[in-house]
Amino acid sequence: MNIHEYQARELFEKFGVATSKGHVASTPEEAEKAAAAIGGSNLVVKAQIHAGGRGKGTFTNGFQGGVKLVHTPTEARDIASKMLGHALVTKQTGPEGRVVNKVFIAEAVDISRELYIAILVDRATSAPMIIASTEGGMDIETVAEHTPEKIFHVSVDPLLGLQPFQTRKIAANLGLRGPLMTQASKLFTALYRTFIESDCSMVEINPLVVTPDGRLLALDAKFNFDDNALYRQPAIVAMRDKEEEDPREVAASEFNLNYIGLDGNIACLVNGAGLAMATMDIVQFAGGKPANFLDVGGGATKDQVCAAFKIILSDKNVEGILVNIFGGIMDCNVIANGIVEAAREVGLKLPLVVRLEGNNVEAGKKTLSESGLTIISASTLADAAQKIVAAVKAA
Amino acid sequence: MAILVTPQTRILVQGITGSFGARHAQLSLDYGTQVVAGVTPGKGGQFFEHGSHKVPIFDTVEEAAKQTGATVSVVFVPPPFAADAILECNDAGLDLVVAITEGIPVFDMVRVKEKIRNSRTRLIGPNCPGLVTPGTGEKSHGGCRIGIAPGYIHKKGNVGVVSRSGTLTYEAVWQLTSRGFGQSTCVGIGGDPVNGTSHLDVLKMFNEDPETEAIIMIGEIGGSAEEEAANWAGEHCKKPIAGFIAGTTAPPGRRMGHAGAIVSGGQGTAEGKIAAMKAAGIAVAETPSVMAETLLRHWGKL
């Protein structure tokens, strides 16, 4: 789950991570008031969408740039009116763009140094890891590739938590000395608390800046949350903006299906995440292009299969469907009946290849062949992939 | 010998009165597994009955282990209570705890893993199908089935299988069994980013196990556990290994169902894992359809 920039700022304020002054606004009038409240003559108005590349984006009304410098509250209101309610197209949004419902007004701070800090769960050590770098403001992967010596790591004992000496060590490595070291220790401690208490899988501040007047501030942040922990994070769940998500993925999650849209033409419906990935791979190996990842889980009930078909068919690129079920515990005939009913209910017209294996598979295959539907039966995974690729080419 | 568990291993089930736990406790009993106790707090003194089986239920793992001699627990309890259930097994001094539960918060697992590090209790999972040491009866009956795998697809034999994915494990096992090759033990280590037992841990056990003659190792995108296992195998493993990695076509930055299946920052790609396996002399199956075939060829059986 992702959140907006203004929500990340709210989390920082809650936990005491120092940031520049800012307020969110939903109307031009609110934007004007926010600018007046912040004060000063250097402010920035930022369109709030999840996608990156906002600064270089273009609004569908022709207005250029989703991040703008302004000098007065009136100017903030004018700029906000050009952003709010309009779609912003960036390199990450696709041509339709994303409608901007909120703007964030912040003080534009002068910067003397840009740094980087992130916390994530390191899989190799199974412990929280802090990653810091003197090269802020740029992509950390680029820094890792070109100047890896400018990145350093501190592993945190999960039972002890981040220790004060560790925060000083990071500060020293970032060249934050004197009064800045005290600010840094406080900021890193607050950031670690944010990370743990919000069940983040990653939090990244880029850039973390030092201002000419000696302040250390988190200017931009990115959060990823652990989906498994959302049940105990109602405040984080409340930040979810479904309009920023793929509607098919939102629909799938309501039926406990795991769906991820891709850009191919062969839809896959599979039980089990590993097998679902492997099915996509074998479709590609057979010369096709997978349209999606879809794991229906261990059960695969008729209702789930039905919902899955509807979601798959809402993707206009889909030209054929491959169902691959390994019915370990479940009776394949029950699954076959579910597929037949679902195909009838949605009035399926596209080629459908079904590969069933496992418990009571012969009865399942019989159900499929006697259904009167044009279902192509396959015996192995490879056979299934070849058959759906051929069927889509022939159609 | 097999690894980790034998048909004689005595099992307790945490969450035996929940629908999921009950269903799979029944299937394990039907398979001939020694399910000797259940644990559901507040239901101590009751019994879990299935056919002629009457399994006593206890309030705590410690009581269940002491009174029945169970040395292994399988955890079916819901995610908010699963970390506590695992720690309870560690406290009771069990040899092995197999956590089937999917959806445990990663911080819970980080703390559990740190706590049980260097203790006598080994954790497998979470978010895993469990493990099976097949028996010698019809359709491998009489074996030790812990978790949710279908028992009947197995066959007693000499191939060790280790995998992060449930259904892909079944796929590999079924391919082996259909060709007449049985398994020593099949271990599902789970699809979460922080788990108790790694590919490498299991490879080391298979390497030492006299009954295991060849190995199938199934991995997927995310993390570097497959590379670590492959690097070790290249140096130390005496037995032929075939491998498969799922997720070649997965887009970067997206979690593919399993919480751990994600390519991030260019790390954890299928290409990198496949290259590490090949460099270690592991025969890599091009598609999941030929996992058994690839092993049998590499092993000189085809």
XYZ file of C-alpha atoms in Angstrom, chain A residues 16-389:
374
model
C 8.409 13.991 15.478
C 10.487 13.657 12.320
C 11.435 17.245 11.386
C 10.049 18.394 8.040
C 9.515 21.708 6.287
C 6.283 23.541 7.065
C 3.341 22.493 4.903
C -0.421 22.036 4.624
C -2.717 20.059 2.359
C -5.549 21.740 0.430
C -8.554 20.436 -1.502
C -9.736 23.793 -2.915
C -7.965 26.903 -4.271
C -9.279 28.851 -1.245
C -7.757 26.326 1.154
C -4.504 26.580 -0.786
C -4.506 30.371 -0.342
C -5.152 30.041 3.392
C -2.440 27.386 3.730
C 0.080 29.623 1.972
C -0.810 32.538 4.236
C -0.478 30.344 7.326
C 2.956 29.082 6.292
C 4.084 32.631 5.475
C 7.207 33.758 3.634
C 7.551 34.456 -0.047
C 9.003 31.149 -1.213
C 6.438 28.379 -1.384
C 5.871 25.303 -3.480
C 2.534 23.856 -4.665
C 2.635 20.119 -5.299
C -0.045 17.990 -6.979
C -0.866 14.939 -4.847
C -0.840 11.740 -6.897
C 1.050 8.528 -6.204
C 2.944 8.438 -9.486
C 6.453 9.847 -9.806
C 7.675 12.424 -12.335
C 5.172 15.086 -11.192
C 7.471 18.069 -11.767
C 7.852 17.263 -15.456
C 4.224 16.199 -15.962
C 1.523 17.956 -18.008
C -2.119 18.443 -17.045
C -4.820 17.450 -19.502
C -5.912 21.128 -19.493
C -2.509 22.024 -20.934
C -0.999 23.372 -17.697
C 2.661 22.417 -17.361
C 4.191 20.895 -14.225
C 2.729 19.292 -11.110
C 5.248 21.032 -8.799
C 5.322 24.863 -8.926
C 7.111 27.617 -7.056
C 4.897 30.501 -5.898
C 5.521 33.696 -3.942
C 2.157 34.848 -2.601
C -1.041 33.242 -1.249
C -2.956 34.604 -4.281
C -0.524 32.935 -6.618
C -0.867 29.690 -4.627
C -4.639 29.878 -5.130
C -4.294 30.435 -8.899
C -1.867 27.560 -9.372
C -3.988 25.251 -7.186
C -7.066 26.049 -9.320
C -5.154 24.918 -12.432
C -4.196 21.601 -10.784
C -7.242 20.609 -8.729
C -9.825 18.526 -10.571
C -7.553 18.038 -13.574
C -5.646 14.928 -14.613
C -1.859 15.036 -14.442
C 0.030 12.904 -16.956
C 3.525 11.805 -15.983
C 5.886 9.123 -17.264
C 4.388 6.753 -14.666
C 0.636 7.422 -15.052
C -0.101 6.315 -18.597
C -1.783 8.665 -21.133
C -5.021 9.103 -19.155
C -3.144 10.576 -16.184
C -4.411 10.826 -12.603
C -6.961 13.338 -11.374
C -5.498 15.646 -8.729
C -7.861 15.963 -5.760
C -5.433 17.566 -3.338
C -2.421 19.826 -3.463
C 0.272 20.193 -0.855
C 1.577 23.693 -0.061
C 5.017 23.780 1.583
C 7.748 26.254 2.338
C 10.467 26.099 -0.315
C 13.594 25.729 1.792
C 17.120 26.688 0.781
C 19.391 23.698 0.728
C 23.079 23.472 1.521
C 23.393 19.656 1.582
C 21.219 16.782 0.351
C 21.467 13.414 2.127
C 19.673 10.069 2.014
C 18.343 7.733 4.696
C 16.098 4.689 4.549
C 15.020 1.854 6.826
C 13.876 -1.507 5.558
C 13.637 -5.124 6.650
C 16.788 -6.788 5.353
C 16.004 -10.306 4.221
C 19.552 -11.641 4.496
C 19.832 -10.768 8.213
C 16.073 -10.850 8.972
C 16.515 -7.556 10.828
C 15.812 -3.859 10.282
C 18.582 -2.205 8.306
C 19.349 1.498 8.025
C 20.826 2.643 4.744
C 22.333 6.128 4.608
C 24.240 8.077 2.009
C 25.840 11.473 1.560
C 24.445 11.502 -1.979
C 20.861 12.621 -1.442
C 18.467 13.870 -4.102
C 19.264 11.125 -6.544
C 18.120 7.567 -7.082
C 19.819 5.322 -4.497
C 20.205 2.520 -7.062
C 22.280 4.892 -9.192
C 24.461 5.769 -6.205
C 24.872 2.053 -5.416
C 26.000 1.391 -8.956
C 28.461 4.275 -9.402
C 29.688 5.213 -5.922
C 28.890 2.324 -3.586
C 31.484 3.626 -1.081
C 29.118 6.544 -0.372
C 26.443 4.222 1.025
C 26.672 2.692 4.488
C 24.544 0.284 6.449
C 23.655 -0.137 10.105
C 21.858 -3.304 11.222
C 19.420 -2.940 14.115
C 18.848 -5.656 16.718
C 15.074 -6.220 16.479
C 14.754 -6.992 20.189
C 16.770 -3.950 21.361
C 15.710 -1.428 18.738
C 17.830 1.413 17.378
C 20.416 2.489 19.983
C 21.553 6.125 20.536
C 25.169 5.274 19.631
C 23.943 3.936 16.304
C 22.170 7.215 15.520
C 25.440 9.100 16.286
C 27.371 6.673 14.083
C 25.039 7.364 11.160
C 25.240 11.124 11.803
C 29.033 11.016 11.876
C 29.124 9.060 8.627
C 26.865 11.684 7.040
C 29.148 14.471 8.326
C 26.446 15.795 10.654
C 28.482 17.160 13.580
C 28.030 19.704 16.336
C 24.409 20.822 16.835
C 23.409 18.908 13.686
C 24.412 15.632 15.352
C 21.841 16.191 18.100
C 19.154 16.983 15.525
C 20.161 13.926 13.509
C 19.974 11.562 16.500
C 16.516 12.844 17.318
C 15.340 12.579 13.710
C 16.703 9.032 13.207
C 15.167 7.837 16.481
C 11.801 9.308 15.462
C 12.116 7.770 11.999
C 12.807 4.325 13.476
C 9.723 4.679 15.686
C 7.660 5.660 12.629
C 8.968 2.584 10.819
C 8.224 0.119 13.636
C 5.000 1.575 14.982
C 3.439 1.964 11.524
C 4.496 -1.546 10.386
C 6.408 -0.239 7.381
C 8.289 -2.553 5.077
C 10.306 0.460 3.955
C 10.565 4.163 4.674
C 12.874 6.404 2.686
C 13.754 10.079 3.111
C 15.242 11.481 -0.073
C 16.392 14.140 0.243
C 17.163 14.692 3.875
C 18.456 18.259 3.744
C 20.633 20.607 5.743
C 19.519 24.240 5.344
C 21.887 27.249 5.389
C 20.384 28.212 8.771
C 21.403 24.827 10.215
C 18.184 22.841 10.196
C 17.979 19.131 9.313
C 14.698 18.406 7.496
C 13.001 15.476 5.743
C 11.918 17.056 2.444
C 10.450 14.095 0.610
C 9.549 10.622 1.777
C 8.386 7.310 0.429
C 6.581 4.712 2.515
C 5.780 1.053 1.878
C 3.638 -0.758 4.401
C 3.518 -4.440 5.319
C 0.164 -5.613 3.941
C 0.114 -8.420 6.525
C 0.068 -5.880 9.366
C -2.688 -3.606 8.057
C -5.226 -5.327 10.335
C -3.570 -3.579 13.303
C -2.956 -0.241 11.537
C -6.385 1.352 11.098
C -4.864 4.834 10.771
C -2.697 3.668 7.868
C -5.582 1.806 6.197
C -7.600 5.050 6.373
C -4.914 6.649 4.185
C -5.550 4.202 1.338
C -6.629 6.010 -1.829
C -8.346 3.416 -4.017
C -8.564 5.884 -6.903
C -4.798 5.579 -7.203
C -4.985 1.800 -7.618
C -5.780 -0.392 -10.616
C -9.588 -0.918 -10.356
C -9.119 -4.566 -11.327
C -6.716 -5.086 -8.434
C -9.162 -3.395 -6.052
C -11.997 -5.658 -7.286
C -9.795 -8.748 -6.955
C -8.828 -7.939 -3.381
C -12.531 -7.859 -2.458
C -12.805 -11.538 -3.455
C -9.546 -12.566 -1.784
C -7.934 -12.946 -5.173
C -4.417 -11.864 -5.881
C -4.414 -10.077 -9.239
C -1.729 -8.013 -10.935
C -2.408 -6.601 -14.394
C 0.284 -6.951 -17.092
C 0.320 -5.902 -20.729
C -0.070 -9.236 -22.581
C -3.104 -10.905 -24.146
C -3.279 -14.316 -22.435
C -5.024 -14.226 -19.089
C -3.975 -16.748 -16.433
C -6.083 -18.129 -13.583
C -4.066 -20.343 -11.250
C -4.112 -21.682 -7.688
C -0.995 -20.847 -5.692
C 1.365 -17.893 -6.091
C 4.399 -19.907 -7.196
C 2.425 -21.865 -9.763
C 0.766 -18.623 -10.947
C 4.169 -17.046 -11.583
C 5.428 -20.216 -13.251
C 2.326 -20.293 -15.479
C 3.040 -16.745 -16.686
C 6.613 -17.816 -17.393
C 5.582 -20.871 -19.421
C 3.064 -18.825 -21.450
C 5.923 -16.556 -22.447
C 8.160 -19.571 -23.092
C 5.501 -20.929 -25.478
C 5.582 -17.658 -27.408
C 2.637 -15.852 -25.790
C 2.389 -12.844 -23.483
C 0.709 -13.120 -20.071
C -2.023 -10.532 -19.402
C -1.952 -10.940 -15.651
C -0.848 -12.711 -12.503
C -3.850 -14.247 -10.761
C -3.743 -16.523 -7.732
C -7.154 -17.785 -6.642
C -5.698 -19.405 -3.522
C -6.084 -22.922 -2.270
C -9.880 -23.087 -2.397
C -10.963 -21.818 -5.822
C -14.713 -21.768 -5.198
C -17.260 -21.134 -7.964
C -17.823 -17.569 -6.728
C -14.109 -16.862 -6.789
C -13.655 -18.343 -10.257
C -16.636 -16.302 -11.455
C -15.249 -13.082 -9.986
C -11.859 -13.933 -11.454
C -13.321 -14.393 -14.950
C -15.083 -11.026 -14.715
C -11.905 -9.254 -13.660
C -9.889 -10.954 -16.391
C -12.484 -10.038 -19.029
C -12.521 -6.379 -17.981
C -9.017 -6.202 -19.497
C -9.691 -5.401 -23.165
C -6.322 -6.789 -24.270
C -7.257 -10.319 -23.216
C -7.752 -12.700 -26.163
C -7.640 -16.052 -24.397
C -7.698 -17.592 -20.918
C -5.527 -20.303 -19.420
C -6.802 -21.957 -16.254
C -4.197 -24.029 -14.424
C -5.311 -25.759 -11.243
C -3.406 -28.335 -9.252
C -6.238 -29.770 -7.150
C -4.218 -31.275 -4.361
C -6.816 -31.538 -1.650
C -9.789 -30.110 -3.529
C -11.779 -32.378 -5.796
C -10.973 -31.471 -9.423
C -14.580 -32.187 -10.360
C -15.800 -29.491 -7.959
C -13.355 -27.076 -9.553
C -14.437 -28.149 -13.053
C -18.068 -27.487 -12.170
C -17.069 -24.062 -10.879
C -15.277 -23.250 -14.133
C -18.228 -24.398 -16.261
C -20.764 -22.421 -14.235
C -18.576 -19.335 -14.200
C -17.958 -19.540 -17.963
C -21.713 -19.812 -18.559
C -22.549 -16.993 -16.186
C -20.171 -14.518 -17.805
C -21.027 -15.753 -21.329
C -17.426 -16.515 -22.123
C -16.604 -16.241 -25.839
C -12.803 -16.253 -25.788
C -10.726 -19.421 -26.157
C -10.406 -21.174 -22.789
C -7.755 -23.784 -22.061
C -8.085 -25.696 -18.806
C -5.384 -27.820 -17.276
C -6.522 -29.760 -14.238
C -4.346 -32.128 -12.261
C -4.750 -33.932 -8.983
C -7.595 -35.362 -6.967
C -10.456 -36.939 -9.033
C -9.066 -35.402 -12.222
C -10.806 -37.825 -14.631
C -14.279 -36.806 -13.415
C -13.235 -33.163 -13.701
C -12.128 -33.580 -17.302
C -15.397 -35.364 -18.096
C -17.392 -32.463 -16.654
C -15.482 -30.025 -18.839
C -15.866 -32.061 -22.030
C -19.588 -32.696 -21.485
C -20.365 -29.080 -20.610
C -21.200 -28.116 -24.180
C -18.768 -25.236 -23.864
C -15.772 -25.010 -26.151
C -13.223 -25.699 -23.468
C -9.862 -26.970 -24.647
C -8.506 -29.525 -22.214
C -4.774 -29.854 -21.562
C -2.836 -32.538 -19.742
C 0.421 -30.866 -18.714
C 1.497 -27.298 -18.064
C 3.517 -27.196 -21.266
C 0.622 -28.629 -23.256
C -1.717 -26.002 -21.779
C 0.602 -23.122 -22.623
C 1.083 -24.315 -26.212
C -2.660 -24.816 -26.695
C -3.683 -21.352 -25.479
C -0.985 -19.646 -27.542
